[in-house]
Structures are given as C-alpha cells and as structure tokens.
Short mmCIF file of C-alpha atoms in Angstrom, two decimals:
data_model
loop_
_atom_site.label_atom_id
_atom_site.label_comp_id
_atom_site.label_asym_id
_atom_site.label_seq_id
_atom_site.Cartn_x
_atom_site.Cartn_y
_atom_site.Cartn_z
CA UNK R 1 0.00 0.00 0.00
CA UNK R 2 0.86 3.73 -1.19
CA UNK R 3 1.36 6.71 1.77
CA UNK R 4 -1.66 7.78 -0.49
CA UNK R 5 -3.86 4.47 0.60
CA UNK R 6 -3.21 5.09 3.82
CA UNK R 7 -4.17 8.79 3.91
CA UNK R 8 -7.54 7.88 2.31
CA UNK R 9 -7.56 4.72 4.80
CA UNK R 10 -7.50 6.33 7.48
CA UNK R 11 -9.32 9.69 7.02
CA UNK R 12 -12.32 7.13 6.10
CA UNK R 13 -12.04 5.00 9.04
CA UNK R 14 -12.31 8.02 11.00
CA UNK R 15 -15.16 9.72 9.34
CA UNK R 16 -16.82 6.46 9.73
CA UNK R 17 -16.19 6.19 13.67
CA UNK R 18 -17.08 10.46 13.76
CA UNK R 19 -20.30 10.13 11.70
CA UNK R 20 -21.75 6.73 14.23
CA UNK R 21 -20.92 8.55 17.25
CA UNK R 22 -23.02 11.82 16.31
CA UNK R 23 -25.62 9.28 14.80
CA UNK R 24 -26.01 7.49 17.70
CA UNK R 25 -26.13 9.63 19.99
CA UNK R 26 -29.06 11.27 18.34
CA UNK R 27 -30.77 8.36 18.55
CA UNK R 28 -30.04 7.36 22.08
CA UNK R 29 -31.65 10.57 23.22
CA UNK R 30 -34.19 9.96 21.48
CA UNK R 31 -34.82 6.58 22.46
CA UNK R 32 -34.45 7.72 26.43
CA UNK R 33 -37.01 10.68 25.31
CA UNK R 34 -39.47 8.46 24.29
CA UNK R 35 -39.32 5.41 26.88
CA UNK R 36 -38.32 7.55 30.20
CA UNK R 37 -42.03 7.78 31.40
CA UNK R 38 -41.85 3.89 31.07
CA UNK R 39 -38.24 3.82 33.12
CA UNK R 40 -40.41 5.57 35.77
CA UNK R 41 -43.66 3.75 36.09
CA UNK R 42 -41.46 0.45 35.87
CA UNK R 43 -39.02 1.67 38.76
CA UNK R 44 -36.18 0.48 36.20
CA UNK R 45 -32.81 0.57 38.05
CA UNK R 46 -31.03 3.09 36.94
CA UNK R 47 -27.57 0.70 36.60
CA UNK R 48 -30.40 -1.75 34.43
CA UNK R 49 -31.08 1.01 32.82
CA UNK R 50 -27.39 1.81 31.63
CA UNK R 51 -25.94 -1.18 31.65
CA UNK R 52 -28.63 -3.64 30.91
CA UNK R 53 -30.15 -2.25 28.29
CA UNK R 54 -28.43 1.55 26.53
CA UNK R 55 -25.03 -0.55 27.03
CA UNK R 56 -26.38 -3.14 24.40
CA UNK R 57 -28.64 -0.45 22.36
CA UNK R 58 -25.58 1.31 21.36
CA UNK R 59 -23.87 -1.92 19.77
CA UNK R 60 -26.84 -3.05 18.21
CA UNK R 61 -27.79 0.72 16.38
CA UNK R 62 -24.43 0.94 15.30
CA UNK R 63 -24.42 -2.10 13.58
CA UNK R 64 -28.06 -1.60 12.06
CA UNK R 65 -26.99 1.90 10.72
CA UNK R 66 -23.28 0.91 9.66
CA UNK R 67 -24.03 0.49 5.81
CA UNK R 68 -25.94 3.92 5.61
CA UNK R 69 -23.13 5.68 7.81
CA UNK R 70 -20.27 3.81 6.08
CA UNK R 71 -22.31 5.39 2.94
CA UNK R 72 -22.60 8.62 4.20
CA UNK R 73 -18.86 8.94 5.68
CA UNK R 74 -17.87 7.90 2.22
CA UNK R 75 -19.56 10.96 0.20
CA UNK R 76 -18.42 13.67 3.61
CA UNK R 77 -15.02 12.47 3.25
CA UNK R 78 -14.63 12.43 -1.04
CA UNK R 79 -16.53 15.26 -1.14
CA UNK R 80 -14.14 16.89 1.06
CA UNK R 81 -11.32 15.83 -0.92
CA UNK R 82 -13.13 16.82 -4.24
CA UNK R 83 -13.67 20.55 -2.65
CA UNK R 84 -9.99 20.94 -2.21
CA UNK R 85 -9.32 19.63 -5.48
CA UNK R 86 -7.01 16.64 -3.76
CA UNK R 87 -9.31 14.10 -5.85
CA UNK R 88 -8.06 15.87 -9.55
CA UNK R 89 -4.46 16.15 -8.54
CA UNK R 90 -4.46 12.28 -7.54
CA UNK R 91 -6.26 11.66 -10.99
CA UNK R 92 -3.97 14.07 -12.52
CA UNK R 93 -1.11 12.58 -11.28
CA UNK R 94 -1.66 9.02 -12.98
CA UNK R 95 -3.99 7.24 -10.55
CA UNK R 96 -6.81 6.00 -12.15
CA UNK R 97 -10.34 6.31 -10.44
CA UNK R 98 -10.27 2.37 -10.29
CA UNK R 99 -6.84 2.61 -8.34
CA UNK R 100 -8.42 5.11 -6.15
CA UNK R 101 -11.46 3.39 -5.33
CA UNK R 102 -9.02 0.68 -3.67
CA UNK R 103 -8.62 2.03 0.13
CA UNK R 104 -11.99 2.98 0.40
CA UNK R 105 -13.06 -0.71 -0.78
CA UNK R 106 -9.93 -1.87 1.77
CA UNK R 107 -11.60 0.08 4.53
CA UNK R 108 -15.13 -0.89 3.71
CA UNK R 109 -14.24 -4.84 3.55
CA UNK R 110 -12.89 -4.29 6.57
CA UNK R 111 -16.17 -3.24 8.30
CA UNK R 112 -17.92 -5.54 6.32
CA UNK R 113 -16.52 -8.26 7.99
CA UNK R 114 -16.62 -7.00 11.42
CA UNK R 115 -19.89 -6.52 10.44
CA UNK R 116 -20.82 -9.62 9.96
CA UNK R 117 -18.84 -11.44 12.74
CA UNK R 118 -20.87 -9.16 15.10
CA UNK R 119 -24.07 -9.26 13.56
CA UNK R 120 -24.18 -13.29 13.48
CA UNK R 121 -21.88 -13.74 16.99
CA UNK R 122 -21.86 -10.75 19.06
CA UNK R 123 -24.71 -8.53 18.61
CA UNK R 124 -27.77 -11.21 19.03
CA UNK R 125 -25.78 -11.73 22.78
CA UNK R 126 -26.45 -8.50 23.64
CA UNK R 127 -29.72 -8.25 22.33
CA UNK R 128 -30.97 -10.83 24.76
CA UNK R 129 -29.93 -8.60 27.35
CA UNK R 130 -31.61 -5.70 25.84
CA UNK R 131 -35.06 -7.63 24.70
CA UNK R 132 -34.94 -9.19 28.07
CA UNK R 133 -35.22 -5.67 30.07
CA UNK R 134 -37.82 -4.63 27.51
CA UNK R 135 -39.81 -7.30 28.37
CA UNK R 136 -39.45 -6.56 32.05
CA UNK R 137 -39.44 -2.93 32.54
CA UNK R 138 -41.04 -1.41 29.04
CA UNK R 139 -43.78 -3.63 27.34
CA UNK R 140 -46.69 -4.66 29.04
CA UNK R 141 -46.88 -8.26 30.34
CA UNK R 142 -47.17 -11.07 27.89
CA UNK R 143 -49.71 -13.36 28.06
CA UNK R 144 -50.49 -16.18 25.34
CA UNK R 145 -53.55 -15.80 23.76
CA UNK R 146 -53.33 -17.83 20.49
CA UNK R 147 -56.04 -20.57 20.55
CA UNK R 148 -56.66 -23.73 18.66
CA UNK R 149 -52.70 -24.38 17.46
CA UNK R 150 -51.69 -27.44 15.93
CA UNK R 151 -48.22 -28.59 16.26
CA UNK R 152 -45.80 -30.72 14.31
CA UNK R 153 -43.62 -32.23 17.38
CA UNK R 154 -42.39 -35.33 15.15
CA UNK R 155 -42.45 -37.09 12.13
CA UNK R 156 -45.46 -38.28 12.68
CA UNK R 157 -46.40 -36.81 15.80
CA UNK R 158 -48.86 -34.15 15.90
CA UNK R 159 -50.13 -31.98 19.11
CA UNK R 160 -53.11 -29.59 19.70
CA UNK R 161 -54.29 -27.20 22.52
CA UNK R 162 -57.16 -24.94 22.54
CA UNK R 163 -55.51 -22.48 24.56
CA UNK R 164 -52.12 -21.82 26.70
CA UNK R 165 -51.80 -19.96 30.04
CA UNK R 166 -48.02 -19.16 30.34
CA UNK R 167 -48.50 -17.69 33.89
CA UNK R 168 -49.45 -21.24 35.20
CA UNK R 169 -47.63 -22.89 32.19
CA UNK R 170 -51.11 -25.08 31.48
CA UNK R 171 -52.69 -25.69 28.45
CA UNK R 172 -55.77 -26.85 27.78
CA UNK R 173 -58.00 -29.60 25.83
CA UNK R 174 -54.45 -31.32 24.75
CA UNK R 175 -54.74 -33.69 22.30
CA UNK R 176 -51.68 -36.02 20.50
CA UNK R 177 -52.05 -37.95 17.60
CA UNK R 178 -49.63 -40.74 16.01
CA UNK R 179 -50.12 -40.82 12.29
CA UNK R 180 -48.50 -43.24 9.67
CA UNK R 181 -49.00 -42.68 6.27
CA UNK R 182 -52.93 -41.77 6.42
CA UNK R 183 -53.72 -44.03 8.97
CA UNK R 184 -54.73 -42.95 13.17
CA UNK R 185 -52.05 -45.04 14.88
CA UNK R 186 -52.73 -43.47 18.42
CA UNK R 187 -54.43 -41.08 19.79
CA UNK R 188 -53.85 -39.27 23.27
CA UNK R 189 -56.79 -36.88 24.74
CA UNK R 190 -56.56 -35.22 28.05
CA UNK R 191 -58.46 -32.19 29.97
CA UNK R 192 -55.31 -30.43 30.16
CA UNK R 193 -51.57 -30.70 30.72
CA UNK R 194 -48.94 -28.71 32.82
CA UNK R 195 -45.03 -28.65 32.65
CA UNK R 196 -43.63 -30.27 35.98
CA UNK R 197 -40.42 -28.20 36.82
CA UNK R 198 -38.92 -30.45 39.04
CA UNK R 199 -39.09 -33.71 36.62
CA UNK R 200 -38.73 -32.08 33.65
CA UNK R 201 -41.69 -33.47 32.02
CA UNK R 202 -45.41 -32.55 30.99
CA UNK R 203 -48.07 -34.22 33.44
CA UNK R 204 -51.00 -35.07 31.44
CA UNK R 205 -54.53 -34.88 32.95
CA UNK R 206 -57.23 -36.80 33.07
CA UNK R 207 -56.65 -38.52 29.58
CA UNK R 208 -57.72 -41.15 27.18
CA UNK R 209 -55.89 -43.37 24.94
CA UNK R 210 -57.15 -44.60 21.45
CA UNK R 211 -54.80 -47.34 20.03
CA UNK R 212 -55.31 -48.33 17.08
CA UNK R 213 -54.66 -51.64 15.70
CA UNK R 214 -56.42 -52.90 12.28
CA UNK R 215 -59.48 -53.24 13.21
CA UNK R 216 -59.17 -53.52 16.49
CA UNK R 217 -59.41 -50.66 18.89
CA UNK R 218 -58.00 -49.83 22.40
CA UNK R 219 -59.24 -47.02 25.14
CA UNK R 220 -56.96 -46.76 28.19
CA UNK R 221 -58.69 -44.24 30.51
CA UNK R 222 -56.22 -42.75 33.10
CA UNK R 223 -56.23 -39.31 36.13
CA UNK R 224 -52.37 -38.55 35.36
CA UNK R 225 -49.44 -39.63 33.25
CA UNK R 226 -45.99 -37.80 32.70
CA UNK R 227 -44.02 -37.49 29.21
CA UNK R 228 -41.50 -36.08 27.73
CA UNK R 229 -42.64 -34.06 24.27
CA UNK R 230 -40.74 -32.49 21.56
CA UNK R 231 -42.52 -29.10 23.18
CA UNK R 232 -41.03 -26.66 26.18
CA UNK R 233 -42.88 -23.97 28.36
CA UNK R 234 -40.45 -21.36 26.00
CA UNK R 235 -42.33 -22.20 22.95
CA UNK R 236 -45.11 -20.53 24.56
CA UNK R 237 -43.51 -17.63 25.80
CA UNK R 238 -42.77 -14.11 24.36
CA UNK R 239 -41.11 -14.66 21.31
CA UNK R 240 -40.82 -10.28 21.52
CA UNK R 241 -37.69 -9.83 18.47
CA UNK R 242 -36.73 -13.33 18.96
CA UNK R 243 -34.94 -13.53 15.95
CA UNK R 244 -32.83 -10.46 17.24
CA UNK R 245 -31.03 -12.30 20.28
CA UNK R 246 -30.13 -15.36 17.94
CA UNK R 247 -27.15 -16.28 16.81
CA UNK R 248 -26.52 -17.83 13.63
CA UNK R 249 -26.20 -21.37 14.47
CA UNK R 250 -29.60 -20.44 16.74
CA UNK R 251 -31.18 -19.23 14.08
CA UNK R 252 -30.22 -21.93 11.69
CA UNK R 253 -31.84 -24.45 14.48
CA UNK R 254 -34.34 -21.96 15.25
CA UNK R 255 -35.61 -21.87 11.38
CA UNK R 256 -35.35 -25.69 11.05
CA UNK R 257 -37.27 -26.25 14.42
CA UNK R 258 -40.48 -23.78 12.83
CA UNK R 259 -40.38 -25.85 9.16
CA UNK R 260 -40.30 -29.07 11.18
CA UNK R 261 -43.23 -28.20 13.02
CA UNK R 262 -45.13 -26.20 9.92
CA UNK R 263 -44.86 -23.09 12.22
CA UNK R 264 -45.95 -19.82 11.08
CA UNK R 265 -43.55 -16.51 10.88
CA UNK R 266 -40.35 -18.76 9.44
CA UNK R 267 -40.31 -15.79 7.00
CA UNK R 268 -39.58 -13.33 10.09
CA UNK R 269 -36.03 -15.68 10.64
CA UNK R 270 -35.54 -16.39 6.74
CA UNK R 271 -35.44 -12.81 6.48
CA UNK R 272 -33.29 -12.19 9.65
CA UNK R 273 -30.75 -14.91 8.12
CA UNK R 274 -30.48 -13.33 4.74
CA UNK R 275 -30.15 -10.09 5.59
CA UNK R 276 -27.38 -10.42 7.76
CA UNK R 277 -25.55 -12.08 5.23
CA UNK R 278 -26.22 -8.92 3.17
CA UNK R 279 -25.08 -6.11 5.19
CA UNK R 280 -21.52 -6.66 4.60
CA UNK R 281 -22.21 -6.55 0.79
CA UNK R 282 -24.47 -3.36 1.14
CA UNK R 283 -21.38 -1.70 2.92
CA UNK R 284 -19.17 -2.50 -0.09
CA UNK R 285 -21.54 -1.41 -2.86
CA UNK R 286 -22.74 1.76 -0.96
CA UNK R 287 -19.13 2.84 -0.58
CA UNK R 288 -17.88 2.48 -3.98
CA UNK R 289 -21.37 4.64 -4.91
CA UNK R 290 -20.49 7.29 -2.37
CA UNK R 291 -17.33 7.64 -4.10
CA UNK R 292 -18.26 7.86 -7.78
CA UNK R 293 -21.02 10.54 -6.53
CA UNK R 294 -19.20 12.75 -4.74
CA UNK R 295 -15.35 12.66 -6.55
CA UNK R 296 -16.28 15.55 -8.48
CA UNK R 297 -15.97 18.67 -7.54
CA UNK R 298 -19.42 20.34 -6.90
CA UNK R 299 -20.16 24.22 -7.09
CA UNK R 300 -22.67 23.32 -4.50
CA UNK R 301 -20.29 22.47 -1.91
CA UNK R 302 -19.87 19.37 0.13
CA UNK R 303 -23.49 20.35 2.26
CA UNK R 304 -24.96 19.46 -1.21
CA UNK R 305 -23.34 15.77 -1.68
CA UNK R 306 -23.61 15.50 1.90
CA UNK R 307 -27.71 15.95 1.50
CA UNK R 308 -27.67 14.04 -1.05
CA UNK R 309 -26.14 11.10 0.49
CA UNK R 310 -28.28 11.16 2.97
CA UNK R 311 -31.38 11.31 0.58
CA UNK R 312 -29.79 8.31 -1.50
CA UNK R 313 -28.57 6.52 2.31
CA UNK R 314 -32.69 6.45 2.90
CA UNK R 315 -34.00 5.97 -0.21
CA UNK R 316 -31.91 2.30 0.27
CA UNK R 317 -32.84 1.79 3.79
CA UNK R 318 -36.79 2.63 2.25
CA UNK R 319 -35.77 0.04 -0.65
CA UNK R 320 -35.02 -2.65 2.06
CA UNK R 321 -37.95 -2.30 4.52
CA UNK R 322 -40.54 -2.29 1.64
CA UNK R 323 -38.94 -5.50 0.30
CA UNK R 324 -39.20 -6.73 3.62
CA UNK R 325 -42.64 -5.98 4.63
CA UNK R 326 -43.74 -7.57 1.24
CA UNK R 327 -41.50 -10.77 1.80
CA UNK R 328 -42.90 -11.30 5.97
CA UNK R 329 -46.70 -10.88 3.97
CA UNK R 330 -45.22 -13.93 2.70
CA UNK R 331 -45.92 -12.32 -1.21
CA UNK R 332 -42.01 -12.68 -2.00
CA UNK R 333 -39.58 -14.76 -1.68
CA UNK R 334 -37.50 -13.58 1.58
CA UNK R 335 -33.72 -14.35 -0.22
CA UNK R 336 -35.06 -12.52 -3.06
CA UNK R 337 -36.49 -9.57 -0.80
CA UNK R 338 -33.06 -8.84 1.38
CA UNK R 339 -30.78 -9.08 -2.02
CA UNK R 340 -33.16 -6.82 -3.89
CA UNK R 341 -32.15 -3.49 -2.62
CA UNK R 342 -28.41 -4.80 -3.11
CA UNK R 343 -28.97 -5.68 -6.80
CA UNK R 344 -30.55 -2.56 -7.15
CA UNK R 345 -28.11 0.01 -6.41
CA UNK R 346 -25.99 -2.28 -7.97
CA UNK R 347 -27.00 -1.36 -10.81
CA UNK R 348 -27.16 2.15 -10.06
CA UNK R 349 -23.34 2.21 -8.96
CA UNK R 350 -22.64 0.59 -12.55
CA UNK R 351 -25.09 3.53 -14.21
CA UNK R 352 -23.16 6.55 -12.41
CA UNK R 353 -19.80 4.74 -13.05
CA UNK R 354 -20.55 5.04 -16.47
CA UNK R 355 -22.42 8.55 -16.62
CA UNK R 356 -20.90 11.00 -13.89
CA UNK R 357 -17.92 12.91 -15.48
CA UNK R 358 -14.96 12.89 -13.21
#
C-alpha cells in the first residue's frame, strides 16, 4: 500500500467512527425521550437502565446503521477531498479512479466483515440482554392468547391445545395424535396438561388413549401420566424480536425447528438470516457509490453531496424495509427480498460509473 492508501484509509475509518458517534447519539436521546415515562412507572434501576439495556442499544444501532453511515462517511469524506481539489491532482497525477477506489473498498471490507462477525456472533448476545429488560421494565406483560394451534412435534407426531396460560404454564383440551401414512395409529386426549419443573416433564390430565390396531381398537382411561414431548414452556412464551437475540447457528436451528413443526412466521427468521448475510455486501456497494457521486468537484459544496447522500442513504434503507414488509406478507420470496435493494443500487453504482464525469 501507497502513503496515499493510507491517507484515504485512514481519514475514512475516521469519518466512519465520527459520523456513528453523532448518529447514535441522536438516537439514544431519542430513544431515552421516548421510553423515560416507562423507566419511571417500571421503577427500572437506573444501573439496568445503563448497563442492561443503553449498554447493548448502542452496539446493536451501530451495527443496524453501519451500511448507511459507512455510505454517508464515504460521500463527507470524497466530497471533502473533491472541494480541495485533492481528488483531480491524484487523478492528474496518474492514478486511475479504479486505483483510487481501492482504500476505500480496503476500509469498507474491513467493516464488512466486522460486520458480519458481530451481527451473526456478538450482537444477538447483547440483544438478549436488551429484549430481556424490555420485556421486564417497558412492554406490558405477555400473556399467550393464540387458541386452537396445531403442532408438528415429530415425524409423525402431531399436538393440539385450545388455549395456553403461560403464567401457570397449562394448556388446555391437549390432544396427541400418532399418524403413519394416512392411517390414526394413536391417539392421546386429556383435559389439560402442565409442565412439571422439578421432573422435567409434561403431566397429562385426566386422559384417554385410542390405540389403534387394524381393526381392532383400544381405550386406556387414566387421572395422570408424565411425558417427555418435543414441546417446552419457552415455545409458549414471548417470542418479543426473537430472531434479534439469535445467533446464527440459533437461528439456523431456530428456522429448522419452525419448518419441522409447519410453524408460522419462518419468513420473520428467513429474512433475519439473509439479511445479515447482506449487510456486509451493502457496505461494499454503498461505498464504492459514495465515491463515484461525490469525486467531483461540486459548485454546490460538500453540504450538497452531503444531502444528497443522505437522501440516497434512505432511499436504500426505504428500498429494504418495503422489500421486507412484502416478503414477511409472505408475497415474496424472503432471499429474493433482502438481495433486492443490493442488486438494485448495484446497478445504479454501474449507471453513475458510467455517466458521472470525473
């Protein structure tokens, strides 16, 4: 690397680290503006309060925002350059714009893959943290109130309960079926069932059994019986940003768990998966656009590229949530809904490259 690559390497870096702070902090205050009257009505520690729960908000809105900061450092810091005419004598002097696109690209891989060793390792650890003291001191208590859910717990097990009270961790009108093929193998009625903490194990009330055998039927009548089912108390709890505090083997397990049983909201995790695995690639291509923008020299002045960055930095992040509210409707396909945005200002990097004088 040239003296010149590490000028530009390190002038980025640092707008980078500049523009997150001043970000950040803007939205900490007003995160603590909005949820205070909560912090008071909950009697939230004040040491919770910092180090439970603003101690992992930072981390996780810095990561969140890193592609449209890394974006918007980009165009302050070229822009800069441009205005003091440092980008024409480096082009003048026999650099081509390819050659000077490389320690910005340097610098941006380099978040990119911090990026995405915190978003799928550290992050989602301090996000339980976080979600955890939401749930305590800001939302409102959870209670289950989904009725009448069916439940893939095996192959060819299947479970059903009218209804769920997490408080007493009961549910109610349980029934378990064994199916082979088409054919009722067993099936397992009972009033209700409750999770035994101390064993471990679900203790089934008040139950029937139906075995069935050809043509030859069994019914084994019983007050209590305990098992062990492919089915915890946490499946019925608060599943509040859930995807959030996983990490990515979690989430792989998490996703496979929710097809195995025919669960609903897989799209919410698809969606969390892919998108991490685009963030480092957004940071990459919204760099090298930041640069092509904002190179040349604008009568303007670097306010204008600045405010325009920010216009095009929003317009993506506008791009991405649209694509993703579609995809969790479950009207596109959630891979094809996080790369969209990417593929799109793809495209208009390669149109600019090609159209902006420099």
């Amino acid at each position: 690397m040239k003296l010149l690559d590490w000028y530009i390497l390190k002038r980025f870096l640092q707008t980078y680290i500049f523009v997150v702070l001043v970000i950040v902090l803007v939205v900490v205050m007003i995160d603590y503006t909005e949820k205070v009257d909560n912090f008071h009505k909950t009697n939230a520690p004040a040491a919770a309060i910092l180090g439970d729960y603003y101690l992992n908000f930072i981390p996780y809105w810095a990561n969140y925002i890193s592609p449209l900061m890394v974006f918007i450092a980009t165009v302050f810091l070229t822009s800069r350059l441009a205005a003091r005419t440092e980008i024409i004598a480096i082009l003048s002097s026999g650099v081509s714009f390819i050659r000077l696109l490389f320690p910005y690209v340097l610098g941006a891989s380099v978040l990119a893959v911090l990026t995405y060793f915190m978003v799928n390792y550290l992050i989602p650890k301090a996000n339980k943290t976080r979600i955890n003291f939401e749930i305590k001191y800001i939302n409102d208590a959870f209670t289950y109130s989904k009725r009448n859910q069916h439940i893939k717990i095996a192959p060819n097990t299947y479970a059903y309960l009218e209804s769920y009270n997490n408080q007493s961790n009961t549910g109610y009108k349980f029934t378990l079926e064994e199916i082979e093929g088409n054919q009722l193998k067993q099936k397992l009625t009972a009033d209700h069932i409750e999770w035994d903490k101390k064993k471990k194990k679900w203790g089934v009330y008040d139950y029937k059994i139906r075995t069935i055998n050809g043509q030859r039927e069994t019914l084994t009548p019983g007050a209590r019986l305990d098992t062990t089912l492919n089915l915890k108390p946490d499946d019925f709890s608060s599943d509040f940003n859930l995807y959030e505090t996983l990490t990515r083997p979690e989430l792989n397990r998490q996703i496979d768990l929710l097809v195995s049983r025919g669960s609903d909201g897989v799209e919410t995790y698809l969606l969390e998966k892919y998108s991490r695995d685009t963030r480092p690639f957004a940071i990459i291509i919204l760099t090298v656009i930041g640069v092509i923008m904002s190179a040349r020299k604008s009568r303007r002045g670097v306010g204008w590229q600045v405010a325009l960055g920010f216009f095009l930095a929003f317009t993506y992040l506008l791009f991405f949530m649209l694509a993703k509210g579609i995809a969790e409707s479950g009207n596109l396909n959630p891979i094809v809904a996080v790369w969209l945005p990417n593929a799109i200002f793809t495209a208009i990097g390669v149109f600019l490259y090609n159209t902006i004088p420099r």
